[in-house]
Structure formats: structure tokens, C-alpha cells
Amino acid sequence: VELLKNKFGFDDAFNYKEEPDLNAALKRYFPEGIDIYFENVGGKMLDAVILNMRVHGRIAACGMISQYNRDQPEGVHNLMSIVYKRVRIEGFAVFDYYPQYSKFLDFILPYIREGKVKYVEDIVEGLENGPAALIGLFSGRNVGKQVVVIAPQ
């Protein structure tokens, strides 16, 4: 939460893993509802988000990390809110945008060089540490983009 607020400049944030009532937390942080949501958590978080979407809100679904290693995936129970609020949910997969990658780099690299795009990398060294780093992604061990350095540049 402090990283989001202090480094990335968000007005506020909360840790969904520590909130006892996700619906109440979303109502507290988004009293007028959510216009756009980038879905990368799934499960109970998505269920609460759907309840708190604004009319004609949009959800870009890119992942659902909370569901990847479950024996029984959690169901989403508030789907009727999608109908009532006319919410659009669409899958987002990076491979759909590969043809535009060089154009994206031309756009984003100057911002990164100027420090206008902030990011965090969680770096481990050595190929032997790769499997543990990968497993750590699914338990939330890393902070930021997980990188495994195999050899110095």
C-alpha cells in the first residue's frame, strides 16, 4: 500500500488480502462506483468489484492470480450486476498486441528514461533460483516485476 501511494503516486490503496469485507472496502474507496477495472486477481475480489461497478463500467480481464493454484476455483456470484449495470467485461491478452510492440516501445521508452513511468523489479540472481522465483509469483512473495538474472550483461 505504501509503495502504491509513495512511489507510484496513487491517492489511496488497500491490500485485498487483508480486508475482511472487500465490498465495504470498495464502497469506502469508490463511493460513486468503479468506472474501469483491470482484473488480475479474480475470485472474491472480482465478485466485490462487480457489485461496485458503475453503470456502463468496463472490466479488462487479464488474469486471476487468486485462482491459478486452487483445486476448486471460487465462483463469482454477482454476475446479475453485469446485466443491471450494463457492464462490459472483455479479456485482455498481450499477444493480441504483438504487432504494435515496436510502436509501444517508441512511445514508452522516452517516458521511462525521463522517470515519468515508475516501476519496481524484484531481482534474483542465478538460474538455480528461477523455480523458486516462479513459485513465489503465485504466493505474492515478489514485489514488482520478477526478474531472474542468468548472467551479467
C-alpha positions as YAML, in Angstrom:
chain: A
units: angstrom
residues:
- id: 1
  name: VAL
  ca: [0.00, 0.00, 0.00]
- id: 2
  name: GLU
  ca: [2.81, 2.40, 0.90]
- id: 3
  name: LEU
  ca: [4.60, 1.55, -2.38]
- id: 4
  name: LEU
  ca: [1.48, 2.38, -4.38]
- id: 5
  name: LYS
  ca: [0.93, 5.63, -2.57]
- id: 6
  name: ASN
  ca: [4.51, 6.85, -2.09]
- id: 7
  name: LYS
  ca: [6.33, 5.61, -5.19]
- id: 8
  name: PHE
  ca: [3.58, 5.36, -7.78]
- id: 9
  name: GLY
  ca: [1.53, 8.36, -6.61]
- id: 10
  name: PHE
  ca: [-1.86, 6.72, -6.07]
- id: 11
  name: ASP
  ca: [-4.24, 8.73, -3.91]
- id: 12
  name: ASP
  ca: [-5.10, 5.68, -1.83]
- id: 13
  name: ALA
  ca: [-4.87, 1.89, -1.84]
- id: 14
  name: PHE
  ca: [-5.69, -1.19, 0.19]
- id: 15
  name: ASN
  ca: [-4.43, -4.75, 0.39]
- id: 16
  name: TYR
  ca: [-7.24, -7.05, -0.72]
- id: 17
  name: LYS
  ca: [-5.67, -9.94, 1.21]
- id: 18
  name: GLU
  ca: [-6.03, -8.02, 4.49]
- id: 19
  name: GLU
  ca: [-9.56, -6.65, 4.03]
- id: 20
  name: PRO
  ca: [-12.22, -8.60, 5.92]
- id: 21
  name: ASP
  ca: [-15.02, -7.13, 3.75]
- id: 22
  name: LEU
  ca: [-14.00, -6.36, 0.17]
- id: 23
  name: ASN
  ca: [-17.40, -4.94, -0.73]
- id: 24
  name: ALA
  ca: [-17.22, -2.47, 2.17]
- id: 25
  name: ALA
  ca: [-13.63, -1.53, 1.27]
- id: 26
  name: LEU
  ca: [-14.58, -0.80, -2.34]
- id: 27
  name: LYS
  ca: [-17.56, 1.28, -1.23]
- id: 28
  name: ARG
  ca: [-15.23, 3.22, 1.08]
- id: 29
  name: TYR
  ca: [-12.61, 3.89, -1.62]
- id: 30
  name: PHE
  ca: [-15.05, 4.29, -4.55]
- id: 31
  name: PRO
  ca: [-18.23, 5.79, -3.09]
- id: 32
  name: GLU
  ca: [-19.57, 6.63, -6.56]
- id: 33
  name: GLY
  ca: [-18.61, 3.26, -8.02]
- id: 34
  name: ILE
  ca: [-15.88, 1.99, -10.34]
- id: 35
  name: ASP
  ca: [-15.74, 3.10, -13.98]
- id: 36
  name: ILE
  ca: [-12.80, 0.97, -15.18]
- id: 37
  name: TYR
  ca: [-11.19, -2.05, -13.53]
- id: 38
  name: PHE
  ca: [-8.14, -4.03, -14.70]
- id: 39
  name: GLU
  ca: [-8.84, -7.56, -13.47]
- id: 40
  name: ASN
  ca: [-5.82, -9.51, -12.37]
- id: 41
  name: VAL
  ca: [-6.99, -11.03, -9.07]
- id: 42
  name: GLY
  ca: [-10.28, -12.90, -9.62]
- id: 43
  name: GLY
  ca: [-12.37, -14.74, -7.06]
- id: 44
  name: LYS
  ca: [-13.75, -12.76, -4.13]
- id: 45
  name: MET
  ca: [-12.13, -9.54, -5.35]
- id: 46
  name: LEU
  ca: [-13.81, -9.75, -8.76]
- id: 47
  name: ASP
  ca: [-17.10, -10.61, -7.07]
- id: 48
  name: ALA
  ca: [-16.90, -7.44, -4.94]
- id: 49
  name: VAL
  ca: [-15.77, -5.31, -7.88]
- id: 50
  name: ILE
  ca: [-18.76, -6.38, -9.96]
- id: 51
  name: LEU
  ca: [-21.09, -5.20, -7.17]
- id: 52
  name: ASN
  ca: [-19.35, -1.83, -7.13]
- id: 53
  name: MET
  ca: [-19.18, -1.12, -10.86]
- id: 54
  name: ARG
  ca: [-20.90, 1.98, -12.21]
- id: 55
  name: VAL
  ca: [-23.49, 1.79, -14.97]
- id: 56
  name: HIS
  ca: [-21.68, 1.12, -18.27]
- id: 57
  name: GLY
  ca: [-18.45, 0.35, -16.41]
- id: 58
  name: ARG
  ca: [-15.71, -1.67, -18.10]
- id: 59
  name: ILE
  ca: [-13.56, -4.53, -16.89]
- id: 60
  name: ALA
  ca: [-10.43, -5.63, -18.77]
- id: 61
  name: ALA
  ca: [-9.76, -9.20, -17.58]
- id: 62
  name: CYS
  ca: [-6.06, -10.04, -17.89]
- id: 63
  name: GLY
  ca: [-5.55, -12.63, -15.17]
- id: 64
  name: MET
  ca: [-6.91, -14.09, -11.96]
- id: 65
  name: ILE
  ca: [-3.90, -14.84, -9.77]
- id: 66
  name: SER
  ca: [-6.01, -15.86, -6.77]
- id: 67
  name: GLN
  ca: [-7.44, -18.77, -8.76]
- id: 68
  name: TYR
  ca: [-4.42, -20.27, -10.50]
- id: 69
  name: ASN
  ca: [-3.40, -22.92, -7.98]
- id: 70
  name: ARG
  ca: [-6.73, -23.72, -6.36]
- id: 71
  name: ASP
  ca: [-8.15, -27.23, -6.51]
- id: 72
  name: GLN
  ca: [-11.64, -25.70, -6.63]
- id: 73
  name: PRO
  ca: [-11.83, -22.23, -8.20]
- id: 74
  name: GLU
  ca: [-14.00, -19.72, -6.35]
- id: 75
  name: GLY
  ca: [-17.21, -18.88, -8.11]
- id: 76
  name: VAL
  ca: [-18.32, -15.36, -8.98]
- id: 77
  name: HIS
  ca: [-21.80, -14.83, -7.57]
- id: 78
  name: ASN
  ca: [-22.72, -11.27, -8.50]
- id: 79
  name: LEU
  ca: [-22.98, -11.72, -12.26]
- id: 80
  name: MET
  ca: [-26.52, -10.30, -12.43]
- id: 81
  name: SER
  ca: [-25.00, -6.90, -11.59]
- id: 82
  name: ILE
  ca: [-23.33, -7.03, -15.00]
- id: 83
  name: VAL
  ca: [-26.77, -7.09, -16.58]
- id: 84
  name: TYR
  ca: [-28.32, -4.46, -14.32]
- id: 85
  name: LYS
  ca: [-25.41, -2.07, -14.76]
- id: 86
  name: ARG
  ca: [-24.65, -2.98, -18.40]
- id: 87
  name: VAL
  ca: [-21.01, -3.66, -17.51]
- id: 88
  name: ARG
  ca: [-18.68, -4.74, -20.30]
- id: 89
  name: ILE
  ca: [-16.09, -7.42, -19.48]
- id: 90
  name: GLU
  ca: [-13.50, -8.26, -22.11]
- id: 91
  name: GLY
  ca: [-10.45, -10.46, -22.00]
- id: 92
  name: PHE
  ca: [-7.08, -8.76, -22.46]
- id: 93
  name: ALA
  ca: [-4.14, -10.84, -23.69]
- id: 94
  name: VAL
  ca: [-0.81, -9.29, -24.58]
- id: 95
  name: PHE
  ca: [-0.30, -11.48, -27.66]
- id: 96
  name: ASP
  ca: [-3.18, -9.65, -29.37]
- id: 97
  name: TYR
  ca: [-0.96, -6.57, -29.38]
- id: 98
  name: TYR
  ca: [2.40, -8.00, -30.52]
- id: 99
  name: PRO
  ca: [2.14, -6.29, -33.93]
- id: 100
  name: GLN
  ca: [2.09, -2.94, -32.09]
- id: 101
  name: TYR
  ca: [5.03, -3.69, -29.78]
- id: 102
  name: SER
  ca: [7.64, -1.58, -31.58]
- id: 103
  name: LYS
  ca: [5.22, 1.36, -31.71]
- id: 104
  name: PHE
  ca: [4.63, 0.94, -27.97]
- id: 105
  name: LEU
  ca: [8.38, 0.94, -27.28]
- id: 106
  name: ASP
  ca: [8.79, 4.14, -29.32]
- id: 107
  name: PHE
  ca: [6.08, 5.70, -27.16]
- id: 108
  name: ILE
  ca: [7.02, 4.39, -23.70]
- id: 109
  name: LEU
  ca: [10.83, 4.33, -23.64]
- id: 110
  name: PRO
  ca: [11.21, 8.13, -23.57]
- id: 111
  name: TYR
  ca: [8.83, 8.26, -20.59]
- id: 112
  name: ILE
  ca: [10.85, 5.57, -18.79]
- id: 113
  name: ARG
  ca: [14.14, 7.39, -19.49]
- id: 114
  name: GLU
  ca: [12.65, 10.65, -18.17]
- id: 115
  name: GLY
  ca: [11.47, 8.93, -14.98]
- id: 116
  name: LYS
  ca: [7.80, 9.55, -15.80]
- id: 117
  name: VAL
  ca: [7.00, 5.83, -15.63]
- id: 118
  name: LYS
  ca: [7.89, 4.30, -12.30]
- id: 119
  name: TYR
  ca: [8.42, 0.59, -11.81]
- id: 120
  name: VAL
  ca: [9.83, -1.90, -9.33]
- id: 121
  name: GLU
  ca: [11.83, -5.00, -10.14]
- id: 122
  name: ASP
  ca: [12.31, -7.96, -7.81]
- id: 123
  name: ILE
  ca: [15.63, -9.41, -8.98]
- id: 124
  name: VAL
  ca: [17.05, -12.82, -8.11]
- id: 125
  name: GLU
  ca: [20.39, -13.98, -9.45]
- id: 126
  name: GLY
  ca: [21.16, -17.38, -10.93]
- id: 127
  name: LEU
  ca: [19.19, -19.85, -12.99]
- id: 128
  name: GLU
  ca: [19.06, -22.17, -9.97]
- id: 129
  name: ASN
  ca: [16.87, -19.56, -8.21]
- id: 130
  name: GLY
  ca: [14.41, -19.32, -11.13]
- id: 131
  name: PRO
  ca: [12.00, -22.05, -9.99]
- id: 132
  name: ALA
  ca: [11.63, -20.55, -6.51]
- id: 133
  name: ALA
  ca: [11.10, -17.10, -8.03]
- id: 134
  name: LEU
  ca: [8.38, -18.51, -10.30]
- id: 135
  name: ILE
  ca: [6.63, -20.24, -7.40]
- id: 136
  name: GLY
  ca: [6.88, -17.01, -5.39]
- id: 137
  name: LEU
  ca: [4.81, -15.22, -8.05]
- id: 138
  name: PHE
  ca: [1.80, -17.30, -7.10]
- id: 139
  name: SER
  ca: [2.07, -16.64, -3.38]
- id: 140
  name: GLY
  ca: [2.74, -12.91, -3.64]
- id: 141
  name: ARG
  ca: [6.34, -13.19, -2.44]
- id: 142
  name: ASN
  ca: [7.70, -10.76, -5.04]
- id: 143
  name: VAL
  ca: [7.12, -7.03, -5.23]
- id: 144
  name: GLY
  ca: [7.12, -5.67, -8.78]
- id: 145
  name: LYS
  ca: [8.25, -7.41, -11.94]
- id: 146
  name: GLN
  ca: [10.03, -10.67, -11.13]
- id: 147
  name: VAL
  ca: [13.37, -10.89, -12.93]
- id: 148
  name: VAL
  ca: [15.84, -13.77, -12.90]
- id: 149
  name: VAL
  ca: [19.35, -12.68, -13.87]
- id: 150
  name: ILE
  ca: [21.10, -15.62, -15.52]
- id: 151
  name: ALA
  ca: [24.32, -13.85, -16.49]
- id: 152
  name: PRO
  ca: [25.61, -10.30, -16.13]
- id: 153
  name: GLN
  ca: [25.24, -8.16, -19.23]
...
